[in-house]
Short mmCIF file of C-alpha atoms and ligand atoms in Angstrom, two decimals:
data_model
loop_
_atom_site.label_atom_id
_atom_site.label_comp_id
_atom_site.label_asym_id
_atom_site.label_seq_id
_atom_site.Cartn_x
_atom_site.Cartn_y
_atom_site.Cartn_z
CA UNK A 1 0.00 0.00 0.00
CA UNK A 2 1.17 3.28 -0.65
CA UNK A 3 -0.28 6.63 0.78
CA UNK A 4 0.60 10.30 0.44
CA UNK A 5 -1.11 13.37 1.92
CA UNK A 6 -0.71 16.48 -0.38
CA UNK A 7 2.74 16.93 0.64
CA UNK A 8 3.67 14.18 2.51
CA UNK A 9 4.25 10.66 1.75
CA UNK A 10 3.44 8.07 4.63
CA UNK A 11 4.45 5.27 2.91
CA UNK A 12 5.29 4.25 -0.32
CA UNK A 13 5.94 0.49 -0.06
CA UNK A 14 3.74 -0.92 2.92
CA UNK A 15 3.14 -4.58 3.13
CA UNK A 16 1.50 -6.49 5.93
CA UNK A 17 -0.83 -9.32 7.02
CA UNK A 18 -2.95 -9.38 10.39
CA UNK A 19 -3.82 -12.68 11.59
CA UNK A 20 -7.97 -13.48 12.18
CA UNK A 21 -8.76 -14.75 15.77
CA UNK A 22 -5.98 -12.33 17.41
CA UNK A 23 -5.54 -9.12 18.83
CA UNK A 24 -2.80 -6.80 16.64
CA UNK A 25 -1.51 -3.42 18.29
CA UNK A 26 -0.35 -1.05 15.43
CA UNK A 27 2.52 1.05 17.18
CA UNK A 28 4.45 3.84 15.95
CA UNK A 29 5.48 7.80 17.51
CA UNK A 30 2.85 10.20 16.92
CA UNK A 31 2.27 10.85 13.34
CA UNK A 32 3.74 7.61 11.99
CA UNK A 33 0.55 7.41 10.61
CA UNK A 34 -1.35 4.50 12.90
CA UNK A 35 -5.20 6.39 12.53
CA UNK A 36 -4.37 6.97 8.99
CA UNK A 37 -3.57 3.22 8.65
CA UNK A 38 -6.17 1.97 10.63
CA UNK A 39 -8.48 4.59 8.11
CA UNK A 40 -7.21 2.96 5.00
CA UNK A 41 -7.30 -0.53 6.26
CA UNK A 42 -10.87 0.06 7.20
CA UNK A 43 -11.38 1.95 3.95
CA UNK A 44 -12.60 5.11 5.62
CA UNK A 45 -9.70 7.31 3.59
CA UNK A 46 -8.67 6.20 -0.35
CA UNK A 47 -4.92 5.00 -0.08
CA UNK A 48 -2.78 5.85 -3.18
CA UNK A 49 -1.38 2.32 -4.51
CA UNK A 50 -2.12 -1.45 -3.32
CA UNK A 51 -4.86 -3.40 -2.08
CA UNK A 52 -6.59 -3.93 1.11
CA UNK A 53 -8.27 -7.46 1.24
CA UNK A 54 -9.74 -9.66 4.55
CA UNK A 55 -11.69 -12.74 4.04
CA UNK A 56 -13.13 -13.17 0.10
CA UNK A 57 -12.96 -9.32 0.11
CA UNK A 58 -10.52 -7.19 -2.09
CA UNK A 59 -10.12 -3.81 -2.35
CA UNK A 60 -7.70 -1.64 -5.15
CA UNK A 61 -6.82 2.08 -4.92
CA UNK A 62 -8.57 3.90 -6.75
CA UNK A 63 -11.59 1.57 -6.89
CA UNK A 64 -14.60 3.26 -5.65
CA UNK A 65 -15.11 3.04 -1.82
CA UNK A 66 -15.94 -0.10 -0.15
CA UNK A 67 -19.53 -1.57 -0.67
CA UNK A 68 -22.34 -1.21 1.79
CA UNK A 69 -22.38 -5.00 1.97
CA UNK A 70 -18.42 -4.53 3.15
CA UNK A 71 -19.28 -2.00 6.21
CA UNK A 72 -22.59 -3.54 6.77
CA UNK A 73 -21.15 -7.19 7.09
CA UNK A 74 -17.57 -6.99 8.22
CA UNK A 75 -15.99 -3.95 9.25
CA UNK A 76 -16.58 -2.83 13.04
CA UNK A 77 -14.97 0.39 14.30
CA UNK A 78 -14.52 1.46 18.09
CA UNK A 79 -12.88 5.01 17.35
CA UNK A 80 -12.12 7.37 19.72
CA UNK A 81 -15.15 10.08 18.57
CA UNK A 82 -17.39 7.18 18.59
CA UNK A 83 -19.34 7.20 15.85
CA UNK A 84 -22.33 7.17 17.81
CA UNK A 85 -25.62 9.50 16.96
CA UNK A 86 -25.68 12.10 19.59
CA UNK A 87 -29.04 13.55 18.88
CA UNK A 88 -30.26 9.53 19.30
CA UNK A 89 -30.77 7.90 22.47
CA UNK A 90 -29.11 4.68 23.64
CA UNK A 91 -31.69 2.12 22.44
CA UNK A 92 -32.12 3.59 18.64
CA UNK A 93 -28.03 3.90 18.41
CA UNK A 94 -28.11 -0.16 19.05
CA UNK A 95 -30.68 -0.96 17.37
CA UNK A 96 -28.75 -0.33 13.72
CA UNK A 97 -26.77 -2.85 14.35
CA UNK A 98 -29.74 -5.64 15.00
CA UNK A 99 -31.80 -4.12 11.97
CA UNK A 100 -28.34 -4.93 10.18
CA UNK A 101 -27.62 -8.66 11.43
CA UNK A 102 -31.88 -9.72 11.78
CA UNK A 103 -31.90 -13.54 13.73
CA UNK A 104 -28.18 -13.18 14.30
CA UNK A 105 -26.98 -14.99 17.70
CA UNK A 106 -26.57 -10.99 19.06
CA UNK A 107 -30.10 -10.25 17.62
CA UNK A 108 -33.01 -8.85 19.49
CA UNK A 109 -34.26 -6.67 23.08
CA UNK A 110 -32.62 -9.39 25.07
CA UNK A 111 -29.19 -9.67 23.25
CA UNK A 112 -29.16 -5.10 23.31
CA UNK A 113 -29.78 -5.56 27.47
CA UNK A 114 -26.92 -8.32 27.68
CA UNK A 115 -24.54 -6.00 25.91
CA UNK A 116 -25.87 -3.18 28.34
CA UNK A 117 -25.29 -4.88 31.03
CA UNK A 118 -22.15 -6.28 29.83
CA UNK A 119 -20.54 -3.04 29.81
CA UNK A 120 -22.08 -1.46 32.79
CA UNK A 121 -25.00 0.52 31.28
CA UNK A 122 -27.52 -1.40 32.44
CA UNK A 123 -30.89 0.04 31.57
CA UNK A 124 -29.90 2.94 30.05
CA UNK A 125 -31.53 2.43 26.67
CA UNK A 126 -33.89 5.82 27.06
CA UNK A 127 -30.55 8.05 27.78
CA UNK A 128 -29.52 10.57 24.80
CA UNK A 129 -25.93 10.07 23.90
CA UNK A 130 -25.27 13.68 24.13
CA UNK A 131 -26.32 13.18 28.07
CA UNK A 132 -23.49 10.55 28.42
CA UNK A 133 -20.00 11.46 29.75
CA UNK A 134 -17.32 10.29 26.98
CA UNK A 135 -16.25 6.93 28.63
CA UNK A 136 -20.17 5.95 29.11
CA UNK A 137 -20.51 6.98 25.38
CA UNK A 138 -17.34 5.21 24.63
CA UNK A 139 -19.30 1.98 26.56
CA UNK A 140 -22.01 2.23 24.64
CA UNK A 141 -19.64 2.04 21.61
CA UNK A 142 -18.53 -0.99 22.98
CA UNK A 143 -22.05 -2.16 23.15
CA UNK A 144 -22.52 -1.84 19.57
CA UNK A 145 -19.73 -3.48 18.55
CA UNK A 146 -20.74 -6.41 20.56
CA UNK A 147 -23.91 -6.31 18.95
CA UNK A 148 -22.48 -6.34 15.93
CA UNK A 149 -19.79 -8.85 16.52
CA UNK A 150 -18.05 -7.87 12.95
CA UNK A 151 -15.33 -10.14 11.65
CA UNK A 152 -12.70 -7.36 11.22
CA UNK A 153 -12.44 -4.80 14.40
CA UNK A 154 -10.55 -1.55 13.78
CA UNK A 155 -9.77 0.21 17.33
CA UNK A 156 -7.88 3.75 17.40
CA UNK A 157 -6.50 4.29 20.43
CA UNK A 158 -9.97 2.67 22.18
CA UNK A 159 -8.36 3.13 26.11
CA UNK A 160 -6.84 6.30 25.68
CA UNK A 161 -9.67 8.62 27.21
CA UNK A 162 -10.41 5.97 29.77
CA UNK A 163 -9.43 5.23 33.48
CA UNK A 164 -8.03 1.51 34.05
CA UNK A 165 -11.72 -0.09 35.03
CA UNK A 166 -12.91 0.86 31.29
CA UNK A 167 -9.52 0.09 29.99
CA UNK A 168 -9.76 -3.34 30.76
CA UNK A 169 -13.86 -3.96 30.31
CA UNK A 170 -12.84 -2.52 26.56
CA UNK A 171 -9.80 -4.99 26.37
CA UNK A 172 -11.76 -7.88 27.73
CA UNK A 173 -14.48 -7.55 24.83
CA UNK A 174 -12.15 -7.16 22.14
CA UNK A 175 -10.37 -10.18 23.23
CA UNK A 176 -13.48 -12.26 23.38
CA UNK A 177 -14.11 -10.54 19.87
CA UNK A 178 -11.20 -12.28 19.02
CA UNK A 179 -11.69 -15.29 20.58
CA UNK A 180 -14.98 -15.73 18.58
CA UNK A 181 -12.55 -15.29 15.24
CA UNK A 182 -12.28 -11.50 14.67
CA UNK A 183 -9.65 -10.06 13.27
CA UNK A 184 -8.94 -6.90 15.66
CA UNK A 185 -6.26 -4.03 15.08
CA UNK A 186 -6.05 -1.80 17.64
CA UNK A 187 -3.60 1.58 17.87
CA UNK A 188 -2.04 2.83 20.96
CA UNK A 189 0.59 4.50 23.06
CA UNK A 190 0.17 2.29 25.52
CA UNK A 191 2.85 -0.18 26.56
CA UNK A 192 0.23 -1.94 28.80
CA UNK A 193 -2.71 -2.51 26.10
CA UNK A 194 0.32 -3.23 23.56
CA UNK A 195 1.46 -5.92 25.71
CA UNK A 196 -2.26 -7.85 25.65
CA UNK A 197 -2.23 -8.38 22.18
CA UNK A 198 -0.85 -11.46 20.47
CA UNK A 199 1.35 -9.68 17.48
CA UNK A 200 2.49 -6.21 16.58
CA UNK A 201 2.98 -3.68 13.56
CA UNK A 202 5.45 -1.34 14.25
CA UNK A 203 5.13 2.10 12.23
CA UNK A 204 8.57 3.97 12.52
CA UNK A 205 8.71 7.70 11.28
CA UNK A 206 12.05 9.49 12.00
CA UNK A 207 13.93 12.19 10.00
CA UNK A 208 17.00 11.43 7.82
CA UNK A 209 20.48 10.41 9.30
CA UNK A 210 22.04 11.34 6.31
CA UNK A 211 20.12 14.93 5.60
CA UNK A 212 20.36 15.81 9.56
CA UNK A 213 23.63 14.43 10.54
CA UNK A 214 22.08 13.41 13.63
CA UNK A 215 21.53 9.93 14.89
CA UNK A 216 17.84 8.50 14.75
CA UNK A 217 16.18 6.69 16.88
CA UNK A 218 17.16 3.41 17.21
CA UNK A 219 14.95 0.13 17.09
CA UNK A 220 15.01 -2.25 19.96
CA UNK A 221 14.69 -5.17 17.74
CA UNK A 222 14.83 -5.71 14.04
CA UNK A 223 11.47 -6.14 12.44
CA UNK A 224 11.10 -9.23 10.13
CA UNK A 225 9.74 -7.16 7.23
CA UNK A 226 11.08 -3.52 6.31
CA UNK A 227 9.60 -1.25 3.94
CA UNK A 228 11.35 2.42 3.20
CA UNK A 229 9.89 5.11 1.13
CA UNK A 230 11.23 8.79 0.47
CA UNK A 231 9.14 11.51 2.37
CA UNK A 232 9.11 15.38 1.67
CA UNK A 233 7.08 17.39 3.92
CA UNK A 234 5.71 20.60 3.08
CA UNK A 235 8.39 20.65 0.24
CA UNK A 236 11.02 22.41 2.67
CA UNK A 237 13.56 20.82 3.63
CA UNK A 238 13.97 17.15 2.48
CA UNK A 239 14.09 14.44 5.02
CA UNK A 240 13.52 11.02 4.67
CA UNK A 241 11.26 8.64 6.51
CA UNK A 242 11.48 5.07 6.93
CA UNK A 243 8.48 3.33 7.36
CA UNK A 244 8.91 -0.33 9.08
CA UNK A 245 6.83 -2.92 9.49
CA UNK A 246 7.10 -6.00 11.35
CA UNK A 247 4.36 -8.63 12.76
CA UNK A 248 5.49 -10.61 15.32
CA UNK A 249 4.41 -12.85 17.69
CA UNK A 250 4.62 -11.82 21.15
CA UNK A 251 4.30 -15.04 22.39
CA UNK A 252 1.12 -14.39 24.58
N1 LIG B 1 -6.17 14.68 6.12
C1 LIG B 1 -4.86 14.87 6.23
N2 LIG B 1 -4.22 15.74 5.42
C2 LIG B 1 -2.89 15.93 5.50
N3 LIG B 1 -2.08 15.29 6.39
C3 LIG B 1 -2.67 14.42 7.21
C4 LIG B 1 -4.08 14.16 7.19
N4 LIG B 1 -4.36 13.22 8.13
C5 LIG B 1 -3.18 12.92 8.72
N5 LIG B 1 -2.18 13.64 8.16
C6 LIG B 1 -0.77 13.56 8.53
O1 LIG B 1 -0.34 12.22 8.44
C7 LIG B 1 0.55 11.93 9.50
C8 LIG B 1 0.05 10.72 10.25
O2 LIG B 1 -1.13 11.07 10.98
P1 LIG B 1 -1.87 10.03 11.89
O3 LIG B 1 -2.96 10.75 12.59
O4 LIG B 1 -2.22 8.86 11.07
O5 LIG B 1 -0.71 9.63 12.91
P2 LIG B 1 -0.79 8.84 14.29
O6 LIG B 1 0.39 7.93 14.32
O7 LIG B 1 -2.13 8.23 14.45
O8 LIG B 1 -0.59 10.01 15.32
P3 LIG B 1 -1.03 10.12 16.88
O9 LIG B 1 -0.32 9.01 17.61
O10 LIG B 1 -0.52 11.47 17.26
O11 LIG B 1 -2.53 10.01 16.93
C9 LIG B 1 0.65 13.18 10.37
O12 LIG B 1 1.82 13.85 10.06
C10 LIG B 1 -0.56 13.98 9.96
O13 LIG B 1 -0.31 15.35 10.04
#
């Protein structure tokens, strides 16, 4: 996959493959570009070159954006702004999901109160999201998903707004997302939510050696796959970014 911003190139040369049935942490400083991959990987933003494919789905730059069928079916997004309908109330923001997936195992009044309950809003179906702090709306994301249950889960930075109770109630479901054969990609900062997932994509973003004279940053460990491309930002001074990425198993 390659993508470039109007004067920026991300990456040029991008290659990867997340394993279904696991949790994946996407690392990387700020602005290595882990919402923006997360975006194109869930085909929210049009990447420049390559193909994004999961399951019997495949998807080529350029090509028109994703089908309905594709976002109705098998993407599921916990994002940090939500994506909930604030002018809705709890009960009508879950129920897309169960008009979506009619006589699914998550379907019906019953399955919407599990999930509630499940994520400590119990009986708040009649609340307007707009009432809801941020980590109850961010619960009630998490409700959705559940409802949902899609096969590919794209998380950016899902803890980062939360205290450690709704930390780990959002890191519990996505596991048992996984467990029932998701494929879930989640970004973070976090050393503690990276170290829960089974395998990791390291994005690595630092300025030339050779333009700056300065030493980069050095990697802890070498990544099994390395991809460079040639940045230029804001057509001032050139620098060059490196772009790595590396799965590997954690071992956990
Ligand atoms: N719509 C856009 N137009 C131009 N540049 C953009 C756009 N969106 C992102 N960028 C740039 O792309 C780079 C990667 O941004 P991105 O938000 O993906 O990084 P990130 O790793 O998620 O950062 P953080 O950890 O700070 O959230 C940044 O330099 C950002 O300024």
């Amino acid at each position: 996959m390659a993508k470039r911003f109007a004067n920026k190139t991300l990456w040029s040369d991008l290659s990867f493959e997340i394993p279904s049935a696991a949790m994946t942490v996407v690392r990387g400083p700020s602005g290595s570009g882990k919402t923006t991959l997360l975006n194109c990987v869930g085909l929210l933003e049009p990447f420049d070159r390559g193909t994004v494919a999961f399951g019997g789905w495949s998807f080529t730059a350029g090509s028109r954006s994703a089908s309905r069928r594709c976002f109705r079916d098998v993407l599921g997004f916990l994002f940090q702004n939500y994506g909930l309908v604030e002018s809705w109330n709890v009960r009508r923001n879950l129920q897309v999901p169960l008009r979506i997936r009619p006589g699914s195992r998550n379907g019906g009044r019953h399955a919407m109160a599990e999930a509630l309950e499940r994520v400590g809003m119990r009986g708040s179906e009649k609340e307007m999201i707009y009432t809801l702090s941020g980590g109850e709306q961010q619960r009630i994301a998490l409700a959705r998903l559940m409802l949902k249950s899609p096969s590919v889960v794209l998380a950016d930075e899902p803890t980062s707004a939360l205290d450690k109770a709704n930390a780990d109630l959002v890191m519990s479901i996505l596991a048992e997302e996984a467990r029932h054969g998701a494929l879930v990609l989640i970004s973070t900062h976090s050393d503690e939510i990276a170290a829960r997932c089974d395998h990791a994509l390291t994005l690595d973003a630092r300025p030339s050696n050779e333009e700056r004279g300065t030493p980069g940053p050095q990697r802890t460990e070498p990544p099994t796959t390395v991809r460079r491309s040639d940045a230029e930002v804001d057509g001032r001074a050139p620098w060059t970014a490196s772009i790595a990425s590396t799965v590997r198993d954690q071992g956990n």
